[in-house]
mmCIF file of C-alpha atoms and ligand atoms in Angstrom:
data_model
loop_
_atom_site.group_PDB
_atom_site.id
_atom_site.type_symbol
_atom_site.label_atom_id
_atom_site.label_comp_id
_atom_site.label_asym_id
_atom_site.label_seq_id
_atom_site.Cartn_x
_atom_site.Cartn_y
_atom_site.Cartn_z
ATOM 1 C CA MET A 25 9.895 12.377 11.657
ATOM 2 C CA PRO A 26 12.380 14.452 9.643
ATOM 3 C CA LEU A 27 12.914 13.203 6.078
ATOM 4 C CA LYS A 28 15.790 14.176 3.802
ATOM 5 C CA ASN A 29 13.617 15.015 0.793
ATOM 6 C CA ARG A 30 10.002 15.022 -0.461
ATOM 7 C CA ILE A 31 10.361 11.901 -2.588
ATOM 8 C CA VAL A 32 8.580 8.734 -1.513
ATOM 9 C CA MET A 33 9.129 5.274 -2.936
ATOM 10 C CA ALA A 34 5.583 3.947 -3.315
ATOM 11 C CA PRO A 35 4.737 0.428 -2.141
ATOM 12 C CA MET A 36 5.019 -2.112 -4.965
ATOM 13 C CA THR A 37 4.565 -5.874 -4.983
ATOM 14 C CA ARG A 38 7.688 -7.434 -6.580
ATOM 15 C CA THR A 39 7.232 -11.143 -5.689
ATOM 16 C CA ARG A 40 10.897 -11.764 -4.854
ATOM 17 C CA ASN A 41 10.337 -13.047 -1.294
ATOM 18 C CA SER A 42 11.298 -16.609 -0.351
ATOM 19 C CA GLU A 43 8.960 -19.578 0.023
ATOM 20 C CA GLY A 44 6.722 -19.102 3.077
ATOM 21 C CA ASP A 45 6.192 -15.411 2.258
ATOM 22 C CA ILE A 46 9.530 -14.605 3.902
ATOM 23 C CA PRO A 47 11.567 -11.477 3.068
ATOM 24 C CA ASN A 48 15.225 -12.167 2.240
ATOM 25 C CA ALA A 49 18.698 -10.741 1.552
ATOM 26 C CA LEU A 50 17.847 -9.961 -2.080
ATOM 27 C CA MET A 51 15.004 -7.723 -0.912
ATOM 28 C CA ALA A 52 17.402 -6.069 1.545
ATOM 29 C CA THR A 53 19.702 -5.215 -1.371
ATOM 30 C CA TYR A 54 16.771 -3.854 -3.423
ATOM 31 C CA TYR A 55 15.435 -1.572 -0.703
ATOM 32 C CA GLY A 56 18.956 -0.612 0.408
ATOM 33 C CA GLN A 57 19.722 0.570 -3.150
ATOM 34 C CA ARG A 58 16.726 2.918 -2.941
ATOM 35 C CA ALA A 59 17.534 4.432 0.477
ATOM 36 C CA SER A 60 18.089 7.956 -0.873
ATOM 37 C CA ALA A 61 14.289 8.343 -1.098
ATOM 38 C CA GLY A 62 12.978 10.575 1.668
ATOM 39 C CA LEU A 63 10.706 7.699 2.654
ATOM 40 C CA ILE A 64 10.416 4.115 1.433
ATOM 41 C CA VAL A 65 7.053 2.426 1.895
ATOM 42 C CA ALA A 66 7.771 -1.274 1.555
ATOM 43 C CA GLU A 67 5.380 -3.441 -0.431
ATOM 44 C CA ALA A 68 1.893 -4.563 0.638
ATOM 45 C CA THR A 69 2.389 -7.170 3.363
ATOM 46 C CA ASP A 70 -0.137 -9.677 4.684
ATOM 47 C CA VAL A 71 -1.312 -9.137 8.241
ATOM 48 C CA SER A 72 -2.325 -12.818 8.468
ATOM 49 C CA PRO A 73 -2.685 -15.876 6.197
ATOM 50 C CA SER A 74 -6.360 -14.959 5.601
ATOM 51 C CA SER A 75 -5.237 -11.699 3.989
ATOM 52 C CA LYS A 76 -3.719 -13.171 0.874
ATOM 53 C CA GLY A 77 -5.307 -12.056 -2.398
ATOM 54 C CA TYR A 78 -2.136 -12.102 -4.456
ATOM 55 C CA ALA A 79 0.161 -15.120 -4.370
ATOM 56 C CA LEU A 80 3.824 -14.330 -3.574
ATOM 57 C CA THR A 81 3.246 -11.300 -1.325
ATOM 58 C CA PRO A 82 5.245 -11.306 1.937
ATOM 59 C CA GLY A 83 3.832 -11.547 5.473
ATOM 60 C CA ILE A 84 4.564 -10.060 8.910
ATOM 61 C CA TYR A 85 2.720 -12.516 11.156
ATOM 62 C CA ALA A 86 5.399 -15.241 11.616
ATOM 63 C CA ASP A 87 8.742 -14.942 13.447
ATOM 64 C CA VAL A 88 10.720 -15.954 10.347
ATOM 65 C CA GLN A 89 9.051 -13.163 8.392
ATOM 66 C CA ARG A 90 9.948 -10.652 11.083
ATOM 67 C CA GLN A 91 13.551 -11.863 10.945
ATOM 68 C CA GLY A 92 13.559 -11.546 7.159
ATOM 69 C CA TRP A 93 12.298 -7.975 7.348
ATOM 70 C CA ARG A 94 15.102 -7.193 9.822
ATOM 71 C CA LEU A 95 17.609 -7.771 6.996
ATOM 72 C CA VAL A 96 15.730 -5.160 4.957
ATOM 73 C CA THR A 97 15.484 -2.463 7.636
ATOM 74 C CA ASP A 98 19.131 -2.929 8.673
ATOM 75 C CA GLU A 99 20.314 -2.430 5.110
ATOM 76 C CA VAL A 100 18.108 0.646 4.551
ATOM 77 C CA HIS A 101 19.265 2.185 7.827
ATOM 78 C CA ARG A 102 22.922 1.411 7.010
ATOM 79 C CA ASN A 103 22.326 3.545 3.899
ATOM 80 C CA LYS A 104 20.687 6.282 6.004
ATOM 81 C CA GLY A 105 17.167 5.689 4.704
ATOM 82 C CA THR A 106 13.754 5.725 6.381
ATOM 83 C CA ILE A 107 11.379 2.824 5.821
ATOM 84 C CA PHE A 108 7.749 2.134 6.707
ATOM 85 C CA LEU A 109 5.971 -1.169 6.062
ATOM 86 C CA GLN A 110 2.622 -1.214 4.289
ATOM 87 C CA ILE A 111 0.279 -3.698 5.963
ATOM 88 C CA TRP A 112 -3.049 -4.832 4.558
ATOM 89 C CA HIS A 113 -5.941 -7.210 4.666
ATOM 90 C CA VAL A 114 -7.439 -7.796 1.233
ATOM 91 C CA GLY A 115 -10.874 -8.857 2.526
ATOM 92 C CA ARG A 116 -13.038 -10.114 -0.320
ATOM 93 C CA MET A 117 -10.250 -9.564 -2.899
ATOM 94 C CA ALA A 118 -9.086 -13.138 -2.376
ATOM 95 C CA HIS A 119 -9.731 -16.683 -3.526
ATOM 96 C CA SER A 120 -10.152 -19.967 -1.662
ATOM 97 C CA SER A 121 -7.039 -21.378 -3.402
ATOM 98 C CA LEU A 122 -4.927 -18.908 -1.390
ATOM 99 C CA MET A 123 -6.859 -19.087 1.883
ATOM 100 C CA PRO A 124 -5.984 -21.268 4.895
ATOM 101 C CA ASN A 125 -7.793 -24.622 4.575
ATOM 102 C CA GLY A 126 -9.374 -23.418 1.343
ATOM 103 C CA GLU A 127 -11.933 -21.324 3.219
ATOM 104 C CA ALA A 128 -13.907 -18.493 1.618
ATOM 105 C CA PRO A 129 -12.422 -14.953 1.513
ATOM 106 C CA TRP A 130 -13.355 -12.668 4.403
ATOM 107 C CA GLY A 131 -16.053 -10.159 3.563
ATOM 108 C CA VAL A 132 -17.843 -7.148 4.979
ATOM 109 C CA THR A 133 -20.910 -8.712 3.360
ATOM 110 C CA GLU A 134 -21.399 -11.681 1.041
ATOM 111 C CA GLN A 135 -21.197 -9.412 -1.994
ATOM 112 C CA ARG A 136 -18.544 -10.604 -4.400
ATOM 113 C CA ALA A 137 -16.149 -8.310 -6.353
ATOM 114 C CA GLU A 138 -17.873 -9.313 -9.540
ATOM 115 C CA HIS A 139 -15.646 -7.597 -12.067
ATOM 116 C CA SER A 140 -12.230 -7.928 -10.447
ATOM 117 C CA ASP A 141 -9.361 -10.404 -10.405
ATOM 118 C CA VAL A 142 -6.959 -11.690 -7.820
ATOM 119 C CA PHE A 143 -3.649 -13.494 -8.455
ATOM 120 C CA ALA A 144 -4.381 -17.066 -7.435
ATOM 121 C CA HIS A 145 -4.398 -20.728 -8.480
ATOM 122 C CA ASP A 146 -6.828 -21.978 -11.105
ATOM 123 C CA ALA A 147 -8.457 -25.436 -11.094
ATOM 124 C CA ASP A 148 -5.192 -26.966 -12.407
ATOM 125 C CA GLY A 149 -3.129 -25.261 -9.716
ATOM 126 C CA LYS A 150 -1.644 -22.773 -12.193
ATOM 127 C CA LEU A 151 -1.061 -19.182 -11.032
ATOM 128 C CA GLY A 152 -2.805 -16.391 -12.877
ATOM 129 C CA TYR A 153 -5.463 -13.698 -12.665
ATOM 130 C CA ILE A 154 -8.834 -15.157 -11.754
ATOM 131 C CA ARG A 155 -12.094 -13.686 -10.510
ATOM 132 C CA ALA A 156 -12.243 -12.922 -6.779
ATOM 133 C CA GLY A 157 -14.187 -15.556 -4.823
ATOM 134 C CA LYS A 158 -17.498 -15.243 -3.006
ATOM 135 C CA PRO A 159 -16.776 -13.970 0.510
ATOM 136 C CA ARG A 160 -18.131 -15.053 3.872
ATOM 137 C CA ARG A 161 -19.521 -12.175 5.974
ATOM 138 C CA LEU A 162 -17.414 -11.651 9.089
ATOM 139 C CA GLU A 163 -19.169 -11.762 12.460
ATOM 140 C CA THR A 164 -18.878 -8.672 14.667
ATOM 141 C CA ASP A 165 -16.480 -10.357 17.099
ATOM 142 C CA GLU A 166 -14.304 -11.538 14.209
ATOM 143 C CA VAL A 167 -13.875 -7.925 13.118
ATOM 144 C CA SER A 168 -12.852 -6.955 16.659
ATOM 145 C CA ALA A 169 -10.443 -9.906 16.771
ATOM 146 C CA LEU A 170 -8.877 -8.715 13.526
ATOM 147 C CA VAL A 171 -7.925 -5.461 15.267
ATOM 148 C CA GLY A 172 -5.846 -7.646 17.620
ATOM 149 C CA THR A 173 -4.265 -9.406 14.639
ATOM 150 C CA PHE A 174 -3.202 -6.030 13.243
ATOM 151 C CA SER A 175 -1.860 -5.035 16.647
ATOM 152 C CA LEU A 176 0.419 -8.085 16.663
ATOM 153 C CA ALA A 177 1.629 -7.311 13.139
ATOM 154 C CA PHE A 178 2.445 -3.730 14.178
ATOM 155 C CA ALA A 179 4.487 -5.079 17.113
ATOM 156 C CA HIS A 180 6.330 -7.344 14.677
ATOM 157 C CA ALA A 181 6.998 -4.407 12.354
ATOM 158 C CA ARG A 182 8.472 -2.436 15.250
ATOM 159 C CA GLN A 183 10.612 -5.408 16.321
ATOM 160 C CA ALA A 184 11.755 -5.837 12.725
ATOM 161 C CA GLY A 185 13.180 -2.316 12.826
ATOM 162 C CA PHE A 186 10.668 -0.402 10.690
ATOM 163 C CA ASP A 187 10.478 3.336 11.345
ATOM 164 C CA GLY A 188 6.713 3.112 11.037
ATOM 165 C CA VAL A 189 3.782 1.411 9.333
ATOM 166 C CA GLU A 190 1.367 2.379 6.592
ATOM 167 C CA ILE A 191 -2.160 0.995 6.825
ATOM 168 C CA HIS A 192 -3.421 0.170 3.328
ATOM 169 C CA ALA A 193 -6.982 1.519 3.358
ATOM 170 C CA ALA A 194 -7.097 2.181 -0.399
ATOM 171 C CA ASN A 195 -7.905 0.393 -3.657
ATOM 172 C CA GLY A 196 -10.930 -1.607 -2.575
ATOM 173 C CA TYR A 197 -9.354 -3.872 0.047
ATOM 174 C CA LEU A 198 -10.863 -4.648 3.450
ATOM 175 C CA PHE A 199 -10.748 -1.196 5.060
ATOM 176 C CA GLU A 200 -12.267 0.477 2.019
ATOM 177 C CA GLN A 201 -14.875 -2.277 1.783
ATOM 178 C CA PHE A 202 -15.974 -1.270 5.284
ATOM 179 C CA MET A 203 -15.884 2.455 4.502
ATOM 180 C CA ASN A 204 -17.946 2.290 1.308
ATOM 181 C CA SER A 205 -21.516 3.373 2.105
ATOM 182 C CA VAL A 206 -23.055 1.350 -0.723
ATOM 183 C CA LEU A 207 -21.198 -1.912 -0.110
ATOM 184 C CA ASN A 208 -21.290 -1.881 3.689
ATOM 185 C CA THR A 209 -24.901 -2.802 4.485
ATOM 186 C CA ARG A 210 -24.025 -4.304 7.871
ATOM 187 C CA THR A 211 -26.212 -3.382 10.820
ATOM 188 C CA ASP A 212 -23.676 -3.876 13.622
ATOM 189 C CA ARG A 213 -21.198 -1.365 15.082
ATOM 190 C CA TYR A 214 -18.961 -1.739 12.014
ATOM 191 C CA GLY A 215 -21.480 -0.772 9.372
ATOM 192 C CA GLY A 216 -24.645 0.815 8.146
ATOM 193 C CA ALA A 217 -25.755 4.368 7.528
ATOM 194 C CA ARG A 218 -23.451 6.143 9.959
ATOM 195 C CA MET A 219 -19.980 7.118 8.816
ATOM 196 C CA GLU A 220 -18.729 6.694 12.377
ATOM 197 C CA ASP A 221 -19.644 3.003 12.185
ATOM 198 C CA ARG A 222 -18.244 2.400 8.688
ATOM 199 C CA THR A 223 -14.860 3.902 9.647
ATOM 200 C CA ARG A 224 -14.758 2.249 13.087
ATOM 201 C CA PHE A 225 -12.698 -0.746 11.968
ATOM 202 C CA LEU A 226 -10.032 1.455 10.359
ATOM 203 C CA LEU A 227 -9.872 3.844 13.307
ATOM 204 C CA GLU A 228 -9.595 0.986 15.819
ATOM 205 C CA VAL A 229 -6.674 -0.365 13.784
ATOM 206 C CA VAL A 230 -5.103 3.113 13.635
ATOM 207 C CA ASP A 231 -5.423 3.336 17.432
ATOM 208 C CA ALA A 232 -3.669 -0.027 17.721
ATOM 209 C CA ALA A 233 -0.876 1.153 15.405
ATOM 210 C CA VAL A 234 -0.359 4.366 17.374
ATOM 211 C CA ARG A 235 -0.258 2.329 20.602
ATOM 212 C CA GLU A 236 2.447 0.027 19.169
ATOM 213 C CA LEU A 237 4.583 2.557 17.292
ATOM 214 C CA GLY A 238 3.687 5.962 18.650
ATOM 215 C CA PRO A 239 2.083 8.936 16.899
ATOM 216 C CA GLY A 240 4.102 10.207 13.967
ATOM 217 C CA ARG A 241 4.998 6.652 12.969
ATOM 218 C CA VAL A 242 1.712 5.679 11.374
ATOM 219 C CA GLY A 243 0.496 6.543 7.879
ATOM 220 C CA VAL A 244 -2.796 5.711 6.173
ATOM 221 C CA ARG A 245 -3.234 5.142 2.451
ATOM 222 C CA LEU A 246 -6.565 6.130 0.944
ATOM 223 C CA SER A 247 -7.976 6.276 -2.583
ATOM 224 C CA PRO A 248 -10.872 8.710 -2.247
ATOM 225 C CA PHE A 249 -13.569 8.397 -4.907
ATOM 226 C CA GLY A 250 -11.881 5.255 -6.236
ATOM 227 C CA THR A 251 -13.871 2.356 -7.636
ATOM 228 C CA PHE A 252 -11.012 -0.079 -8.214
ATOM 229 C CA ASN A 253 -11.731 -3.713 -7.280
ATOM 230 C CA SER A 254 -15.474 -3.420 -8.002
ATOM 231 C CA LEU A 255 -16.262 -0.862 -5.314
ATOM 232 C CA PRO A 256 -19.530 0.924 -6.088
ATOM 233 C CA ALA A 257 -19.246 4.712 -6.505
ATOM 234 C CA ASP A 258 -19.845 6.121 -3.020
ATOM 235 C CA PRO A 259 -22.057 9.220 -2.749
ATOM 236 C CA GLN A 260 -20.626 9.765 0.730
ATOM 237 C CA ALA A 261 -16.977 9.563 -0.318
ATOM 238 C CA GLU A 262 -16.123 13.215 0.329
ATOM 239 C CA GLN A 263 -17.885 13.329 3.664
ATOM 240 C CA THR A 264 -16.095 10.155 4.767
ATOM 241 C CA LEU A 265 -12.720 11.489 3.589
ATOM 242 C CA LEU A 266 -13.103 14.721 5.551
ATOM 243 C CA TYR A 267 -14.276 12.899 8.663
ATOM 244 C CA LEU A 268 -11.230 10.617 8.405
ATOM 245 C CA ALA A 269 -8.886 13.575 7.896
ATOM 246 C CA GLU A 270 -10.115 15.051 11.140
ATOM 247 C CA GLN A 271 -10.044 11.748 13.061
ATOM 248 C CA LEU A 272 -6.589 10.757 11.791
ATOM 249 C CA GLY A 273 -5.267 14.193 12.705
ATOM 250 C CA ARG A 274 -6.556 13.831 16.239
ATOM 251 C CA ARG A 275 -4.702 10.548 16.556
ATOM 252 C CA GLY A 276 -1.347 12.017 15.527
ATOM 253 C CA VAL A 277 -1.151 10.132 12.237
ATOM 254 C CA ALA A 278 2.005 11.172 10.355
ATOM 255 C CA TYR A 279 0.580 11.225 6.865
ATOM 256 C CA MET A 280 -2.329 10.559 4.567
ATOM 257 C CA HIS A 281 -1.131 8.867 1.398
ATOM 258 C CA LEU A 282 -3.657 9.670 -1.329
ATOM 259 C CA VAL A 283 -3.846 7.630 -4.514
ATOM 260 C CA TYR A 284 -5.533 9.596 -7.281
ATOM 261 C CA GLN A 285 -7.027 7.800 -9.222
ATOM 262 C CA LEU A 286 -7.007 4.296 -10.627
ATOM 263 C CA MET A 287 -9.037 3.841 -13.782
ATOM 264 C CA PRO A 288 -11.508 0.952 -13.742
ATOM 265 C CA SER A 289 -9.763 -2.249 -14.826
ATOM 266 C CA ALA A 290 -9.995 -5.897 -13.909
ATOM 267 C CA ASN A 291 -6.698 -5.984 -12.029
ATOM 268 C CA MET A 292 -3.494 -4.211 -11.001
ATOM 269 C CA GLU A 293 -1.531 -5.577 -13.942
ATOM 270 C CA SER A 294 -3.649 -3.644 -16.445
ATOM 271 C CA ALA A 295 -4.414 -0.675 -14.177
ATOM 272 C CA GLU A 296 -3.559 2.850 -15.276
ATOM 273 C CA PHE A 297 -3.747 6.124 -13.403
ATOM 274 C CA LYS A 298 -5.716 9.083 -14.564
ATOM 275 C CA GLU A 299 -2.820 11.436 -15.212
ATOM 276 C CA HIS A 300 -2.385 13.843 -12.299
ATOM 277 C CA HIS A 301 -6.061 13.993 -11.585
ATOM 278 C CA ILE A 302 -6.803 15.764 -8.360
ATOM 279 C CA ASP A 303 -9.724 17.776 -7.118
ATOM 280 C CA HIS A 304 -8.033 20.795 -5.595
ATOM 281 C CA ALA A 305 -11.134 22.019 -3.787
ATOM 282 C CA VAL A 306 -11.520 18.706 -1.948
ATOM 283 C CA LEU A 307 -7.824 18.500 -1.252
ATOM 284 C CA ALA A 308 -7.845 21.969 0.259
ATOM 285 C CA LYS A 309 -10.547 20.806 2.674
ATOM 286 C CA VAL A 310 -8.487 17.743 3.599
ATOM 287 C CA ARG A 311 -5.512 20.026 4.172
ATOM 288 C CA ALA A 312 -7.539 22.240 6.510
ATOM 289 C CA ALA A 313 -8.789 19.246 8.511
ATOM 290 C CA PHE A 314 -5.539 17.267 8.763
ATOM 291 C CA PRO A 315 -2.433 18.670 10.461
ATOM 292 C CA GLY A 316 -0.067 15.911 9.271
ATOM 293 C CA SER A 317 1.653 15.525 5.905
ATOM 294 C CA ILE A 318 -0.039 14.603 2.652
ATOM 295 C CA ILE A 319 1.532 12.314 0.071
ATOM 296 C CA TRP A 320 0.171 12.304 -3.462
ATOM 297 C CA CYS A 321 0.689 9.197 -5.567
ATOM 298 C CA GLY A 322 -0.477 8.120 -8.988
ATOM 299 C CA GLY A 323 1.196 8.297 -12.367
ATOM 300 C CA PHE A 324 4.106 10.630 -11.534
ATOM 301 C CA THR A 325 7.045 10.037 -13.863
ATOM 302 C CA SER A 326 9.003 13.302 -13.992
ATOM 303 C CA ARG A 327 10.583 16.043 -11.946
ATOM 304 C CA GLU A 328 8.375 18.668 -13.614
ATOM 305 C CA GLY A 329 5.126 16.871 -12.872
ATOM 306 C CA ALA A 330 6.090 16.287 -9.271
ATOM 307 C CA GLN A 331 7.282 19.860 -8.753
ATOM 308 C CA ALA A 332 4.060 21.247 -10.242
ATOM 309 C CA ALA A 333 2.075 19.138 -7.777
ATOM 310 C CA LEU A 334 4.171 20.379 -4.852
ATOM 311 C CA ASP A 335 3.790 23.940 -6.090
ATOM 312 C CA THR A 336 0.024 23.749 -5.552
ATOM 313 C CA GLY A 337 0.868 23.863 -1.845
ATOM 314 C CA LEU A 338 -1.772 21.204 -1.271
ATOM 315 C CA VAL A 339 0.586 18.263 -0.773
ATOM 316 C CA ASP A 340 3.939 17.761 0.943
ATOM 317 C CA LEU A 341 5.437 14.701 -0.709
ATOM 318 C CA ILE A 342 5.212 12.910 -4.041
ATOM 319 C CA ALA A 343 5.300 9.127 -4.287
ATOM 320 C CA PHE A 344 6.806 7.411 -7.314
ATOM 321 C CA GLY A 345 6.048 3.795 -8.106
ATOM 322 C CA ARG A 346 7.151 2.486 -11.494
ATOM 323 C CA PRO A 347 10.047 4.976 -11.897
ATOM 324 C CA TYR A 348 11.624 3.392 -8.806
ATOM 325 C CA ILE A 349 11.883 0.006 -10.492
ATOM 326 C CA ALA A 350 14.687 0.918 -12.913
ATOM 327 C CA ASN A 351 16.089 3.950 -11.044
ATOM 328 C CA PRO A 352 17.421 2.992 -7.615
ATOM 329 C CA ASP A 353 18.882 6.514 -7.345
ATOM 330 C CA LEU A 354 15.676 8.249 -8.458
ATOM 331 C CA ALA A 355 16.110 10.974 -5.817
ATOM 332 C CA GLU A 356 19.552 11.941 -7.169
ATOM 333 C CA ARG A 357 18.335 11.750 -10.776
ATOM 334 C CA LEU A 358 15.443 14.112 -10.022
ATOM 335 C CA ALA A 359 17.704 16.466 -8.086
ATOM 336 C CA HIS A 360 20.234 16.708 -10.952
ATOM 337 C CA GLY A 361 17.844 16.394 -13.886
ATOM 338 C CA TRP A 362 19.556 13.180 -15.026
ATOM 339 C CA PRO A 363 17.640 10.918 -17.448
ATOM 340 C CA LEU A 364 15.500 8.070 -16.134
ATOM 341 C CA ALA A 365 15.879 4.427 -17.137
ATOM 342 C CA GLU A 366 12.866 2.322 -18.200
ATOM 343 C CA ALA A 367 12.053 -1.052 -16.688
ATOM 344 C CA ASP A 368 10.809 -4.027 -18.666
ATOM 345 C CA ARG A 369 7.259 -4.759 -17.585
ATOM 346 C CA SER A 370 7.818 -8.521 -17.866
ATOM 347 C CA THR A 371 10.171 -8.344 -14.862
ATOM 348 C CA TYR A 372 7.796 -6.463 -12.553
ATOM 349 C CA TYR A 373 6.400 -9.618 -11.013
ATOM 350 C CA THR A 374 8.619 -12.635 -11.555
ATOM 351 C CA ARG A 375 10.503 -15.204 -9.511
ATOM 352 C CA ARG A 376 13.664 -14.516 -11.495
ATOM 353 C CA GLY A 377 15.562 -13.063 -8.550
ATOM 354 C CA GLU A 378 17.805 -10.118 -9.313
ATOM 355 C CA VAL A 379 16.881 -9.829 -12.995
ATOM 356 C CA GLY A 380 14.909 -6.603 -13.410
ATOM 357 C CA TYR A 381 15.108 -6.113 -9.644
ATOM 358 C CA THR A 382 18.535 -5.296 -8.212
ATOM 359 C CA ASP A 383 20.500 -5.152 -11.475
ATOM 360 C CA PHE A 384 19.813 -1.493 -12.370
ATOM 361 C CA PRO A 385 22.905 0.707 -11.866
ATOM 362 C CA ALA A 386 22.866 4.179 -10.375
ATOM 363 C CA TYR A 387 23.187 6.883 -13.059
ATOM 364 C CA ARG A 388 26.669 8.011 -12.018
ATOM 365 C CA ALA A 389 28.040 4.482 -11.940
ATOM 366 C CA ASP A 390 26.410 3.837 -15.299
ATOM 367 C CA SER A 391 27.773 6.938 -17.024
ATOM 368 C CA LEU A 392 31.273 6.582 -15.518
ATOM 369 C CA ALA A 393 31.399 2.970 -16.699
ATOM 370 C CA ALA A 394 30.400 4.135 -20.186
ATOM 371 C CA VAL A 395 33.209 6.720 -20.194
ATOM 372 C CA ALA A 396 35.758 4.167 -18.950
ATOM 373 C CA GLY A 397 34.557 1.529 -21.431
HETATM 374 C C1 PHB B 293 -3.210 -2.503 -4.690
HETATM 375 O O1 PHB B 293 -2.967 -1.652 -3.831
HETATM 376 O O2 PHB B 293 -4.195 -2.421 -5.408
HETATM 377 C C2 PHB B 293 -2.333 -3.680 -4.831
HETATM 378 C C3 PHB B 293 -1.304 -3.866 -3.938
HETATM 379 C C4 PHB B 293 -0.470 -4.984 -4.063
HETATM 380 C C5 PHB B 293 -0.710 -5.903 -5.065
HETATM 381 C C6 PHB B 293 -1.727 -5.708 -5.944
HETATM 382 C C7 PHB B 293 -2.554 -4.596 -5.835
HETATM 383 O O3 PHB B 293 0.076 -6.990 -5.159
#
């Protein structure tokens, strides 16, 4: 798919959706304002009610949610943008207070994420960061059934007008829980010593996505060597990454979206990226094995940093997260070397509608208003 530049808007939870996890007109305005990005990856979206590990994230399983997302894609396309939807299942990174009928989170095993938080309800019903709950180990046929659940969500994403989908297989959520050779001690076809078994769930879901949307319209986000969300360090991480690069390439996946590298922290709110960390030798091997595009994300805040990363020749696109909050026209600002605005962290995740969300002007409008005023 041709893109107009190498700038990606990274997926970011912003908690502005309506009750019932339904996207709305305000979100359409927000994404529409950012349509000059080469590619927008819309925020992590629940594949099913059992996938909720953070209150106030949107879904793509119900008809009303699909209709809400249609407002978003129409507005982005009206502004000549390209937009994919990031879809996830959080697996054990959940809590019974968010789960249907208060059931236990879904796990690859019964091993809890002992040092990590989710955004859920405490005993008094108050929202905040609390420890992830103890998961229930999924049966083999439940894992297979979940592939069907993803398939349905991909169909919804297509019907909602998305140009493609991104499968969130990073940051210690369900796909990475399966892939991790230390955590995944299952003995069925989805786990154990063989890499082919530990990646089977992800690759079956990728196959489903390619069936629904076509090759070239599916991306996969990975965080190789990451230990965020209490994942044990994986001695087989590189081997698994290179196997995936080859397998994803064979399936016509459009891009690998690599997040390098979240520092250990209890939750996303306090997470920081190791500044521009990347192992060039490993990345060169990924490059050789994968014919699609590579997106690099994690801590980029300037034109110079992004250009230096592109100049390595190892990646094709740079994703910006936080800078996109206060700079709807980030692509133009980077192109012209215009200064960037700073967002107020207290408005990242609130229910206060447009405040800190859609009320940031474009640089030109801002500076012209200052001249006129
Ligand atoms: C993550 O990728 O770690 C992530 C995504 C969405 C959230 C929180 C964390 O709301």
